[in-house]
Every structure is written in C-alpha cells, then in structure tokens.
Coordinates of C-alpha atoms in Angstrom, one line a residue:
Chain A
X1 CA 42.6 -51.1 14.3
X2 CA 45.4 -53.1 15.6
X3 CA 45.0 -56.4 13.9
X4 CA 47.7 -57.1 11.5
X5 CA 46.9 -60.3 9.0
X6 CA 50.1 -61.4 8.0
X7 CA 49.9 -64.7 6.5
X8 CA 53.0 -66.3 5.4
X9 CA 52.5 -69.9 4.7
X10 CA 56.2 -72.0 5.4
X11 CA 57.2 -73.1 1.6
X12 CA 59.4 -76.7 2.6
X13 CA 62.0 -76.9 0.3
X14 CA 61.2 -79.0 -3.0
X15 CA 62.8 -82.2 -2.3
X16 CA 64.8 -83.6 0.2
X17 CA 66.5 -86.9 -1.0
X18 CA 69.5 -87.5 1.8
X19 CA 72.9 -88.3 0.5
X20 CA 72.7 -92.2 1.8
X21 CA 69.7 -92.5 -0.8
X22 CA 71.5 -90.7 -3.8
X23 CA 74.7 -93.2 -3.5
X24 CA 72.5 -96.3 -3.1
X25 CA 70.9 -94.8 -6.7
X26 CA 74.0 -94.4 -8.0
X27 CA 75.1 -97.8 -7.2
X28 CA 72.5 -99.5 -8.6
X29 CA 72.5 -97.7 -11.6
X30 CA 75.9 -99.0 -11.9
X31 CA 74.8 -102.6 -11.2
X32 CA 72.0 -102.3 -13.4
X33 CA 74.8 -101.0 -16.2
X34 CA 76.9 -103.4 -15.8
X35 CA 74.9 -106.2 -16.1
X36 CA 73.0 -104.9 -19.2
X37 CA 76.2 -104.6 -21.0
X38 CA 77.3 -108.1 -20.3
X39 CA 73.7 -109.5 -21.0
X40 CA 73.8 -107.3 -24.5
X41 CA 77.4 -108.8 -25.3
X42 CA 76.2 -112.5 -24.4
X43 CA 73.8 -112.4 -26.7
X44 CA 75.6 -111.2 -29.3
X45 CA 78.5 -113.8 -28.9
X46 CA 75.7 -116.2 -29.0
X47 CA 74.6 -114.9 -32.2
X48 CA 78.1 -114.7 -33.7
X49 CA 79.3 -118.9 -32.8
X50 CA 75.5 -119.8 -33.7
X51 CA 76.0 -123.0 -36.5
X52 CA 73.6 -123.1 -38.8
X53 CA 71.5 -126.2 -37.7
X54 CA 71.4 -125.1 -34.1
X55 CA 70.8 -121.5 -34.9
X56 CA 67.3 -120.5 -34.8
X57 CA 66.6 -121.6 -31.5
X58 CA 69.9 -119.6 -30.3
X59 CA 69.3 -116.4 -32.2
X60 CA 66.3 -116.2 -30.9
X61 CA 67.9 -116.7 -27.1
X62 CA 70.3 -114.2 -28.4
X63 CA 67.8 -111.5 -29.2
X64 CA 66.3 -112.0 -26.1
X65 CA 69.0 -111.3 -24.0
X66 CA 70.1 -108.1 -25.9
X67 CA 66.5 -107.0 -25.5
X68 CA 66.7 -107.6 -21.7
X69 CA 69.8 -105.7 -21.6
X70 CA 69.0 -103.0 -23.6
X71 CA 66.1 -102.6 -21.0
X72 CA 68.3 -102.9 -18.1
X73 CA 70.5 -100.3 -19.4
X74 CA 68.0 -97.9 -20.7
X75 CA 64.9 -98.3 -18.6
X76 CA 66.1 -96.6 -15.4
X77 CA 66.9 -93.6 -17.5
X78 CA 63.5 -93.5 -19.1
X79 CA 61.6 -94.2 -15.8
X80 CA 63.6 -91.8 -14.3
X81 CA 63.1 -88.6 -16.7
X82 CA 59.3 -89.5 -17.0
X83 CA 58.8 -89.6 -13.4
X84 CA 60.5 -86.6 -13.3
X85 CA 58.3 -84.8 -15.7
X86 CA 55.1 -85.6 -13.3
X87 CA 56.8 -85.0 -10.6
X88 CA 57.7 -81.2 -11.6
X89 CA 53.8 -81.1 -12.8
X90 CA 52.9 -82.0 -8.8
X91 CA 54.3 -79.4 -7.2
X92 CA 53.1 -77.0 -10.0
X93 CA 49.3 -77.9 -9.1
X94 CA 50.5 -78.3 -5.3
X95 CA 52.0 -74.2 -5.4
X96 CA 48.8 -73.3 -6.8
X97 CA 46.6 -75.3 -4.6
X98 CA 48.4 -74.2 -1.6
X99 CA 47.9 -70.6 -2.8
X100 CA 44.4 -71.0 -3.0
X101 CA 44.5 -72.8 0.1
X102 CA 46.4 -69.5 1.8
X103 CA 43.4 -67.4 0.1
X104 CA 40.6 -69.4 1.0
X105 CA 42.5 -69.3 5.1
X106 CA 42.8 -65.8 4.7
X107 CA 39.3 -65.2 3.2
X108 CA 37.4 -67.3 6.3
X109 CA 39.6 -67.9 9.1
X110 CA 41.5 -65.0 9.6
X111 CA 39.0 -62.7 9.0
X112 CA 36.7 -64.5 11.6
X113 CA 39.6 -64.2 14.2
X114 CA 40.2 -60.0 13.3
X115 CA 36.2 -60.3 14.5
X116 CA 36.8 -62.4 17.6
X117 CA 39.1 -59.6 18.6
X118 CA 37.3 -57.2 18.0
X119 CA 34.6 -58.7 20.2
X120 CA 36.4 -59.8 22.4
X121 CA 34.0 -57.9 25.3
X122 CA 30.8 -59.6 23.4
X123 CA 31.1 -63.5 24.2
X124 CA 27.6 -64.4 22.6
X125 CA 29.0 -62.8 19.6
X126 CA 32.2 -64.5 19.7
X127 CA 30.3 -68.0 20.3
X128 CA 28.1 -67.0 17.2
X129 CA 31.4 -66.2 15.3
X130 CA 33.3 -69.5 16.4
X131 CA 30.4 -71.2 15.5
X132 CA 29.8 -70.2 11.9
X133 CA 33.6 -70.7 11.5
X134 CA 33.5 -74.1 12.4
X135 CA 30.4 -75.2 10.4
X136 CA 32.1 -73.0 7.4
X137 CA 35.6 -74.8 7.7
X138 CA 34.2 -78.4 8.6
X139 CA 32.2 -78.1 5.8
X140 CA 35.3 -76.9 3.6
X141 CA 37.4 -79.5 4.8
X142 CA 35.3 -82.3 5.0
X143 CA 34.6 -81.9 1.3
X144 CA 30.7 -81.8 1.6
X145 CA 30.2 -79.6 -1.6
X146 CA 30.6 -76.5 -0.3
X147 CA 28.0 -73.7 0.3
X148 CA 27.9 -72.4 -3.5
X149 CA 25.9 -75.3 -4.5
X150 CA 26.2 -76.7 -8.5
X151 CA 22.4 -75.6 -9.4
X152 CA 23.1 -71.8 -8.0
X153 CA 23.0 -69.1 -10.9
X154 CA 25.2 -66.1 -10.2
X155 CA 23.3 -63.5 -9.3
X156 CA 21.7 -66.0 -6.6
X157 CA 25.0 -66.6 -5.6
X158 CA 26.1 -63.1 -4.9
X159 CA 22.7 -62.6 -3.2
X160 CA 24.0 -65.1 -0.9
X161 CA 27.2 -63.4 -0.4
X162 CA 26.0 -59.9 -0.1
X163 CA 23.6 -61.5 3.1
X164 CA 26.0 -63.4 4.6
X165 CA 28.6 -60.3 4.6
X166 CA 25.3 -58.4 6.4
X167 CA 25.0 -60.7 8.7
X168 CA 28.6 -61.1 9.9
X169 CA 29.3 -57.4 10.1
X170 CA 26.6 -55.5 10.6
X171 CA 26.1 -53.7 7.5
X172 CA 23.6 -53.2 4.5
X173 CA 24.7 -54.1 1.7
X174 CA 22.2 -53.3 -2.0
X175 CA 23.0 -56.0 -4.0
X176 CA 21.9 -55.1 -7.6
X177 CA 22.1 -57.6 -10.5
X178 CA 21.9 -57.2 -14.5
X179 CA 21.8 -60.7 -16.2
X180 CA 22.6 -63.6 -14.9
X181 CA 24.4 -67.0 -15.8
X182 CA 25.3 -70.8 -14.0
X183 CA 28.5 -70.4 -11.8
X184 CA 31.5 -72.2 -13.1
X185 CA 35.3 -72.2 -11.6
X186 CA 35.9 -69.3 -12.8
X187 CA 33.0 -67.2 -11.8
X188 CA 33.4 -69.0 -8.2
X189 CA 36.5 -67.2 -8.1
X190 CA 34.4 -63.5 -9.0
X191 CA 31.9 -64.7 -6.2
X192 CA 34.8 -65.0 -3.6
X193 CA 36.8 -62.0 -4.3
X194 CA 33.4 -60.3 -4.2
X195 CA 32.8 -61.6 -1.4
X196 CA 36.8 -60.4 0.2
X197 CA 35.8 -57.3 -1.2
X198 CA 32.4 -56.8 0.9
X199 CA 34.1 -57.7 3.9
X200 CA 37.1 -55.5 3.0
X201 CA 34.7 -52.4 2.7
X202 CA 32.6 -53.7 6.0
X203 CA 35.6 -53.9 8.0
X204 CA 37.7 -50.5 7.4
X205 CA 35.9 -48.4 5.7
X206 CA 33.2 -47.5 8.2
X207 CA 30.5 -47.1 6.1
X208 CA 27.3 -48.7 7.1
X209 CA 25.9 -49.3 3.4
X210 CA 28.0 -50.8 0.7
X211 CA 27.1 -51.7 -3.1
X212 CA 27.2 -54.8 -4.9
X213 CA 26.8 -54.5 -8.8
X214 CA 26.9 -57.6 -10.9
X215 CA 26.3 -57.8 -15.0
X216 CA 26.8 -60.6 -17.0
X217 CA 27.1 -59.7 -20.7
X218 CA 28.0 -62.2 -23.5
X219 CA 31.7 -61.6 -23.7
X220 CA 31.9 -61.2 -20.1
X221 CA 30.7 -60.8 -16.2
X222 CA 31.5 -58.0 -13.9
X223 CA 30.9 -57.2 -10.5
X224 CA 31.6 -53.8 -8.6
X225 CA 31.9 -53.3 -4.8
X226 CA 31.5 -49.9 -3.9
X227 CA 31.7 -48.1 -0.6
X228 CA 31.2 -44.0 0.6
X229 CA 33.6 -44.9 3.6
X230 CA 37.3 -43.3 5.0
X231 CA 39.1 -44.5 1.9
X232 CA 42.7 -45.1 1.8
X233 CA 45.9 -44.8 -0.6
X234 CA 46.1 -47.7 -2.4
X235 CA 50.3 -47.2 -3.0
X236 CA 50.7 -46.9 1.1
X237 CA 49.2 -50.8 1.8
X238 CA 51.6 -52.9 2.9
X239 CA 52.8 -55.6 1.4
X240 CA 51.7 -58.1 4.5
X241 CA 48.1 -57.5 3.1
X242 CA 47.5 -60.3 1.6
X243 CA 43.9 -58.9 1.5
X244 CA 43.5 -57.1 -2.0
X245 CA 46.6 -58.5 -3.7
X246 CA 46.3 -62.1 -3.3
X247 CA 42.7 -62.8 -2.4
X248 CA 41.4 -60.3 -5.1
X249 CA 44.0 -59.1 -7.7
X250 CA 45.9 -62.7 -7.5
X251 CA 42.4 -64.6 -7.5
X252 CA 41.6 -62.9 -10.0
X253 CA 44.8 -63.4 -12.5
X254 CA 44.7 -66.6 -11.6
X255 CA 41.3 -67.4 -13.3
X256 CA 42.2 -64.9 -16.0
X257 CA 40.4 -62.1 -15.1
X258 CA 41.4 -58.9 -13.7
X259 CA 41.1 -56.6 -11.0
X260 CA 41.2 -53.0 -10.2
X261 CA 41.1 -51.1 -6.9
X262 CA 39.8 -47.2 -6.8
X263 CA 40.0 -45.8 -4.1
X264 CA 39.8 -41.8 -2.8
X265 CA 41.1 -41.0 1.4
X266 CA 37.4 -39.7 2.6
X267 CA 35.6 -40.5 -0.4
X268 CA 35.2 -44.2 -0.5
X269 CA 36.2 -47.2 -2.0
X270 CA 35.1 -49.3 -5.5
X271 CA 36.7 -53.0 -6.3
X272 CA 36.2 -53.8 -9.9
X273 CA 36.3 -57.5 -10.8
X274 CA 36.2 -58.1 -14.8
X275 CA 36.0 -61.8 -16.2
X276 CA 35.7 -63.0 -19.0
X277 CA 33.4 -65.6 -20.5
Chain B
X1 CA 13.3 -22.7 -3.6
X2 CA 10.3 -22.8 -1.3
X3 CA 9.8 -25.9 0.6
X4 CA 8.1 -28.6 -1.8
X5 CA 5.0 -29.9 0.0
X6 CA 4.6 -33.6 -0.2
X7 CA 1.4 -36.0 0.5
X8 CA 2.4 -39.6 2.1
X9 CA 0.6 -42.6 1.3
X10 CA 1.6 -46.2 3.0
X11 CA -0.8 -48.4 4.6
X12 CA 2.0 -49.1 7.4
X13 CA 1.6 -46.5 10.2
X14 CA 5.6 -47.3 11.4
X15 CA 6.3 -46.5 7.9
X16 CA 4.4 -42.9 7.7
X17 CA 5.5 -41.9 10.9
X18 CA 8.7 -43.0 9.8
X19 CA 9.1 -40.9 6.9
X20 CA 7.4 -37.8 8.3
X21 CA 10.5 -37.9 10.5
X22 CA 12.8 -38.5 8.4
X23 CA 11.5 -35.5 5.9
X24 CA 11.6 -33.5 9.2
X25 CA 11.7 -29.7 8.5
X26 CA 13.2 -29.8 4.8
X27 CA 9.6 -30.9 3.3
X28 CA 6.2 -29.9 4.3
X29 CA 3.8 -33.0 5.1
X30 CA 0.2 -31.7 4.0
X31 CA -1.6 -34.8 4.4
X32 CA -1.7 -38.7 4.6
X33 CA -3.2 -42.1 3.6
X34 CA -3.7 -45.7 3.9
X35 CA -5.6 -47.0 0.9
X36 CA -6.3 -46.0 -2.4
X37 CA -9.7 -44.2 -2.2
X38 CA -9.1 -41.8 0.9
X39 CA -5.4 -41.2 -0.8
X40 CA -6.8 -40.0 -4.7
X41 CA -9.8 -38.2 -2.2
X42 CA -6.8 -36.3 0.0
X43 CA -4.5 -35.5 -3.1
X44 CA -7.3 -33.6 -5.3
X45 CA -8.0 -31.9 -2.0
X46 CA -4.6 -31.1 -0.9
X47 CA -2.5 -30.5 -4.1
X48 CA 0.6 -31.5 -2.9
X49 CA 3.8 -31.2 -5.1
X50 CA 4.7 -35.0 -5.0
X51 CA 2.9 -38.1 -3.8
X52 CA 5.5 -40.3 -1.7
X53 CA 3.7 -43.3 -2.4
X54 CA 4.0 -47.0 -1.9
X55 CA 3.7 -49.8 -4.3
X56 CA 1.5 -52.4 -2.5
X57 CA -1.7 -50.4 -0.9
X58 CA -5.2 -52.1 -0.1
X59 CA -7.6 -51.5 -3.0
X60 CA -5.3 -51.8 -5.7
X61 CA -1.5 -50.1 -5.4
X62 CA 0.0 -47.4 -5.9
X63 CA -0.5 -47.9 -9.9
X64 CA -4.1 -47.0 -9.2
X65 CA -3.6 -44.1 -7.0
X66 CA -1.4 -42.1 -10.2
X67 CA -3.8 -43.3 -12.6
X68 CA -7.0 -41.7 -10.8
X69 CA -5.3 -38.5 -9.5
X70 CA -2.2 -37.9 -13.0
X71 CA -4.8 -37.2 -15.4
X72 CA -7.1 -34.5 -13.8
X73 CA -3.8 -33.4 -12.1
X74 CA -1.2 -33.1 -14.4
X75 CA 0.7 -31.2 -12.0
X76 CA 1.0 -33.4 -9.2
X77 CA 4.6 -35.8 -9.0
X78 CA 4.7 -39.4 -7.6
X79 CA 7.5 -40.9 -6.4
X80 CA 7.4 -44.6 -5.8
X81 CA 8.7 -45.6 -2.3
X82 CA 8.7 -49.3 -1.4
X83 CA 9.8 -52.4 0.2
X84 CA 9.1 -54.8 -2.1
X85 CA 12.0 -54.9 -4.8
X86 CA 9.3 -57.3 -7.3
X87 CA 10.3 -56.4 -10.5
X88 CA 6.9 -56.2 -11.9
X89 CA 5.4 -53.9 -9.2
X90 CA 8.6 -51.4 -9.8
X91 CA 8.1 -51.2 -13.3
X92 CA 4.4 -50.9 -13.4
X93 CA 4.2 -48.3 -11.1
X94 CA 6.7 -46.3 -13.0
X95 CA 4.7 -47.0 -16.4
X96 CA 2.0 -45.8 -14.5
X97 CA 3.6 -42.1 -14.5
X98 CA 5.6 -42.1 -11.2
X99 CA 9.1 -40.2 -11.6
X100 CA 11.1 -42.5 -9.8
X101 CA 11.5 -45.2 -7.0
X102 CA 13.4 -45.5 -4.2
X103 CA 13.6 -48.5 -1.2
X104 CA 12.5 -47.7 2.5
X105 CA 16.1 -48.4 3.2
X106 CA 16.9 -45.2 1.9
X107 CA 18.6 -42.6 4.4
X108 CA 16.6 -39.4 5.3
X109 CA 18.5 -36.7 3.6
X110 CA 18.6 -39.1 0.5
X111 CA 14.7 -39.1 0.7
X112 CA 14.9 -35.6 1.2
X113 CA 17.1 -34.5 -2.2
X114 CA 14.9 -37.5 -4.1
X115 CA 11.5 -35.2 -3.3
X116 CA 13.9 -32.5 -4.4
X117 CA 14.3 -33.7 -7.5
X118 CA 11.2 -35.1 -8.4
X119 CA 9.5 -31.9 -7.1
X120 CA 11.9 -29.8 -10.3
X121 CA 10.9 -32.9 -12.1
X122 CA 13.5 -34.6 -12.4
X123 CA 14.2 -38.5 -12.5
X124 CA 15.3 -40.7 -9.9
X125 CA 16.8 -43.9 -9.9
X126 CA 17.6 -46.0 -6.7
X127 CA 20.4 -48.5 -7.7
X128 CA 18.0 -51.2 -8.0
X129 CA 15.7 -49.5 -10.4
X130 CA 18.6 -48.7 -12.4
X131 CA 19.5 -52.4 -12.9
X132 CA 15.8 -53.4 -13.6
X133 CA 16.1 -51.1 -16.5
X134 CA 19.5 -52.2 -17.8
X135 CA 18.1 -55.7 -17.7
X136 CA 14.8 -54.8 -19.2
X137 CA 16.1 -53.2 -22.1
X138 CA 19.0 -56.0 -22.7
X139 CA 19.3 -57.5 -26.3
X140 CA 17.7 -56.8 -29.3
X141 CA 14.6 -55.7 -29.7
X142 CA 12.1 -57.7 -32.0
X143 CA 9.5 -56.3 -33.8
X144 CA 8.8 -52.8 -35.1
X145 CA 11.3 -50.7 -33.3
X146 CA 10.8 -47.2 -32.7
X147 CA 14.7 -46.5 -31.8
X148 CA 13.8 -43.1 -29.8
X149 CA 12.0 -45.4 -27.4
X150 CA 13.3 -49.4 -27.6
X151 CA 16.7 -48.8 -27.1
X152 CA 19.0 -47.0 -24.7
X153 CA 21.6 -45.1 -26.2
X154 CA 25.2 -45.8 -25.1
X155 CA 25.8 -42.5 -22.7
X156 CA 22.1 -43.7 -20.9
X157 CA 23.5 -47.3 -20.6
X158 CA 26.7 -45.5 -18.9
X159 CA 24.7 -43.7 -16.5
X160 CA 22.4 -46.1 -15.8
X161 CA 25.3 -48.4 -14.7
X162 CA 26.9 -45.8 -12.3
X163 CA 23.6 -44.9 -10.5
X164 CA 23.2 -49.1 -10.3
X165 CA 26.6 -49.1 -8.2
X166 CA 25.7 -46.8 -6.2
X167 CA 26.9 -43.1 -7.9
X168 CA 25.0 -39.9 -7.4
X169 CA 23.8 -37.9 -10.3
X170 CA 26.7 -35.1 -8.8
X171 CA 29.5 -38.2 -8.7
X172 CA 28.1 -39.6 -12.3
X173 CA 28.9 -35.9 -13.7
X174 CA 32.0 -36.1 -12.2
X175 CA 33.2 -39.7 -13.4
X176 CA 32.0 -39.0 -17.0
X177 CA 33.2 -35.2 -16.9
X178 CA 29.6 -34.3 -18.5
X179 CA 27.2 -31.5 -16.3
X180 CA 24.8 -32.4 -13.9
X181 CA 22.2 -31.3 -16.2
X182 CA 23.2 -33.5 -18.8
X183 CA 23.1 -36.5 -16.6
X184 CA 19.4 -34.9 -15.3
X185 CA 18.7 -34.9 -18.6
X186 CA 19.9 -38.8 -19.6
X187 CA 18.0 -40.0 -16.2
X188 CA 14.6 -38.5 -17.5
X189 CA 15.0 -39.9 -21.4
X190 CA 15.8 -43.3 -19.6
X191 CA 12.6 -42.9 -17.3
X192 CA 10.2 -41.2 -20.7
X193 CA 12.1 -44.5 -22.5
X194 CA 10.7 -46.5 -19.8
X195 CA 7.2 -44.9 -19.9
X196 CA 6.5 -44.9 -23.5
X197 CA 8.4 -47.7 -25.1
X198 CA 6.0 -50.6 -26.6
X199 CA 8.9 -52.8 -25.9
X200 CA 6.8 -56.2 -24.7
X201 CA 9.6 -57.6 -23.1
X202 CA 9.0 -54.7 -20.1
X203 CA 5.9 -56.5 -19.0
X204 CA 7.5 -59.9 -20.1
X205 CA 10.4 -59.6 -18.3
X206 CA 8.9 -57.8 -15.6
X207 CA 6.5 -60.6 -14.8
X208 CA 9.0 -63.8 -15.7
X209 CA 11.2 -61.7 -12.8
X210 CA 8.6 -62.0 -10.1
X211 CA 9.6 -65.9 -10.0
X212 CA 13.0 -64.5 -8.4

C-alpha cells in the first residue's frame, strides 16, 4: 500500500502585530499618560485654592477630574491585561478545535481519498465514494447536526458505525453490545475512535471480519475492536500516522479516557478504548 | 475421533444446501428438515449426534423441535444456528436445552470445530450469545437467589467477555494463562447457569430486547 497520510496542518504564528502598530500604541499610551497626570494634578490644585464659600461646588469638579485621570492613566493598563487574558483563552480553545478539526479531516476525508486510490480502476465506486464524502462533509460543515443524532443511545450508535464501516470497505463487521447509555461529548469521542479503529482494521489488516465489543458499566464504557488480520509492530509506525496516535490515543486523552493498542505481526489486531463515566 | 454425524434442520433450502457444503467431508450429514414435525420424525429415526437447527421453523421453532426429541433422546446435541440475532428467540432456544448458538455468518471450519465441540459436549458461544448473557445476568439479582445459578462468578464474566470480542476458547486460555479445559469447563457452567437459573429477568430482559 503506497498511500502515505501525512497530515500536517500549517500552525500561523500566534500574533502578528507590525511594528507601525506597536509605536502608534506606545504613543498613545504616552498621550493618554500624560494627560491623566495633568488632569489628576488640576484637580488637585483646585482642591487645594478652593475658599470655603465656593468650595463644594469645586471639590466636587475637583474629584471629578482626578477620577477621569485616574481612568485615563489606568484604564489602558486594565483593558489591556484583561483582553489579554481572553485572548490567551482563544487560541487555547482554537489549538484544540483545530486539533479536532485535523482528526475529524483525517478520520473522513483522507481516508475517503486512500479509497479513491485504491479504486482508482472502479469509477462507479469512486462516484459512490465522492458522493458519500460530500454529503458527509457538507453535512459537517454546514452545521446540520451531524449524523450521531441527540436521541441515539450508544449501542445504536456503534451499530451505525459498525454498518457504515461495512459498507465503505467491504467487510463484516459483529458488532456486539452489553449495556447501553445516551451519547454525550465524551462518548462521541469513543464512537469516533471506534469508528478510526474499524476502518483502521478494514483497511490494512486484510481480514474480512472484524469485532466490535461495546459495555457500558456504571463507572465506565468500553469498547474493543478486534481483528485476526497481518498485524503489525506497534513501536515501527511512523510518526506521520496520525492514524492511531492522534485520532485514537489523542481523542481519547483529550476526553479523559484512554487507549491501548495490542497488536501481534500475523495474529491480529485489538484497539481498546476505556472511558469513564 | 470418528466423524460426528449431524442432522440439519432449516426451512431455507439455500441455507441447508449451504451448510451441507460447508460441513463438507469433516461431518457426516444423515438427514434433513424443514418444519418441526418431519424434523422430531427424522431425528428419533436417524440418531444423529447433534441437531444443527434453526431458531424460526414453521410449526413452532426450534424450541419445539429440542423439547419433543431431548427428553426421549437424552443423547442427541442441538446446536442453535440462526439468522435472526432477537434476543428472546436466542435465549429461549438455549433454555430449551440447545448447547450453543452460532450466526449463519459463521465461516465453515468454525461451523465445523462448533459441531465438534458440541458433539464432546461442550458449550459454544458465538460473540453475540456471549453478550446476551453478560447483559442478562447484569446487576443484582432480586428475590431468593440461588448463587450457584443467578450469578456469574468473576473468571465466567472474564471469559464470557473474551469470547464476546471475538477470542477462541484456545486464545481465551492463552490470554488468561488457564487450560483449555478450564475455559471448556467455565463455558458449560455459564450455559447450565443459563439453563437452570430462575433468574426472571432472562425472560424479562429477553422479551423487553426484542423492541431493539
């Protein structure tokens, strides 16, 4: 099989304020300074010279203005660290949506082009491929709630999985379920590693049959994915795989569960996916 | 071992002709059926070692067939072999005395070391049975218990789960470093569990599954 799937997604660099910008800041920092201070000092002259007949009406100018220059002075400061605080939050939620993003690529698209190319002699089959790829990603994209929808219990979900993984490669897969529960974030993350797992063991291990087990106890839900096919050393994958570790160990983690990969050169394959509840 | 001889019942002719292939030389076919009556009629007269039978026949199923032939028979084995993955059916027809089940998407020399098996006596589990009776014998059991018969014990649970994802009774032994016996011998306390326990959630559960 000749079909690399490297995926490296570009990472921009963080922010890219030009030097032009930064001196304007800094300028009207300055400005903002400098005027503050002589606002705050205005004020308090006023309040020194006030006489005591005119007074009230002055010291209460007087406080004014130091409060207006105490906010000039401070308030870029505070606007500035606060905005910085959400700002650092974004990109913390953008890293980890792109990452799902990368996974979710990885999980549909690419996988659908490895197929194209390997029937590439078989254009109904492509068509049929291209097809279910467009409906898959329009639908992803597009935001109509996606496949998985809110009423499905787990073990209905994985049903679903197991068929569509049939359907797209080709192989049987006896999908056998202990228990069962309503599918929340984190159990939508089991359902699509399983489901990079099936594929996984349709695509390169050669065996016509796979297993799905799924059991949901109390504490916890787990699902295994077991093949009898070629096998392979888990140590000698490279690291351009984004395959196991990112769309199944680093799914995984991410929801806080765990994964583990078993896996024996001519004796088969098992993926086990532990979360818990 | 002499060639166990086996009696086929289906009402799907693809299905019989199927299987006789399948079984090719390894097992010796001695006779066939399509319904309940002609099939208890052609076991008494042909004595076969075990009944491949499956769970929905005309006249009333495969439960039927093991309850008119097991008791004047002792000797003769059923094996359950069936489409139809209904919860209720699989369980009813094991109740009904049948050592095991397996799914028509079974592959011939699987069929072939299941007959086997069930011909020594032995158990046999397809993966899906062996969920079934995980999930039939989840939680605790209300009501006077007899704990040789309501409850799994912890090593059956553990086997049970590996024959579920798809282990062989020779890769169980293996994964648990126990003997092949011993995990011949868990199977069949599972399937006499499954037999004899007045556990009313079987039928319960059974039946509320049928909705899936």
């Amino acid at each position: 099989m000749g079909s690399s799937l490297t995926v490296a997604p570009p990472r921009p660099p963080l922010s890219q304020a030009t030097d032009s910008r930064i001196l304007a800041g800094v300028a009207l920092g300055l400005a903002q300074v400098v005027v503050g201070a002589l606002l705050v000092a205005a004020g308090g002259g006023l309040y020194i010279t006030a006489e005591d007949g005119v007074g009230a009406r002055r010291a209460l100018v007087s406080a004014a203005a130091v409060c207006a220059g105490l906010a000039l002075v401070a308030g870029p400061w505070w606007w500035r660290l606060s905005h910085d605080l959400a700002s650092e939050r974004r990109e913390r939620i953008r890293v980890q949506e792109r990452d799902e993003v990368a996974a979710h690529i990885h999980d549909s698209v690419l996988q659908t082009l490895a197929l194209i190319q390997r029937n590439c002699a078989a254009p109904k089959a492509v068509a049929t491929l291209a097809r279910q790829q467009e409906r898959e990603l329009r639908a992803w994209l597009y935001g109509s709630p996606s496949p998985p929808s809110a009423d499905e219990s787990l073990a209905a979900s994985l049903q679903r999985v197991s068929d569509e993984v049939e359907d797209l490669h080709g192989v049987n897969v006896e999908t056998v379920q202990v228990g069962d529960c309503p599918v929340d974030e984190r159990l939508q993350a089991v359902l699509q590693s399983s489901r990079e797992a099936l594929s996984n063991a349709a695509r390169h291990s050669g065996a016509k049959a796979l297993s799905a087990f799924l059991e949901v106890e109390p504490h916890q839900v787990t699902v295994f994915v077991r093949d009898r096919g070629c096998g392979f050393d888990p140590e000698a994958v490279p690291g351009d795989r984004r395959g196991i570790a990112e769309s199944i160990m680093g799914r995984m983690q991410r929801h806080g569960g765990k994964a583990a990969v078993r896996s024996t050169p001519g004796e088969g394959t098992e993926v086990e996916l532990v979360m818990p509840r | 071992m002499t060639k166990p001889t086996v009696f086929l019942v289906d009402d799907h002719r693809l299905v019989l002709t199927g299987v006789r292939a399948e079984l090719g030389d390894a097992i010796e076919v001695v006779g066939e059926a399509s319904d309940v009556d002609t099939a208890v009629a052609g076991i008494r007269r042909a004595q076969p070692d075990v009944v491949l039978l499956d769970v929905h026949l005309p006249g009333g199923g495969g439960q039927a067939v093991i309850e008119a032939v097991a008791r004047l028979h002792p000797g003769v084995k059923f094996l359950a072999l069936s489409v139809s993955d209904a919860a209720e059916d699989v369980i009813n027809v094991i109740r009904a005395g049948a050592r095991g089940y397996v799914t028509k998407t079974i592959s011939g020399p699987e069929l072939i070391d299941a007959v086997k098996r069930v011909a020594d006596g032995d158990a046999v589990f397809s993966p899906r049975l062996a969920g079934f009776v995980l999930d039939a014998f989840a939680g605790e059991f209300q009501g006077p218990a007899d704990p040789e018969l309501d409850q799994l014990t912890v090593r059956e649970r553990e086997v049970l789960r590996h024959l579920a994802r798809g282990y062989s009774y020779k890769e169980i032994a293996r994964q648990l470093s126990i003997s092949i016996k011993t995990v011949e011998t868990h199977a069949s306390s599972v399937l006499r569990k499954l037999q004899l326990s007045s556990r009313h959630q079987l039928t319960r559960w059974a039946s509320d599954r049928r909705l899936v």
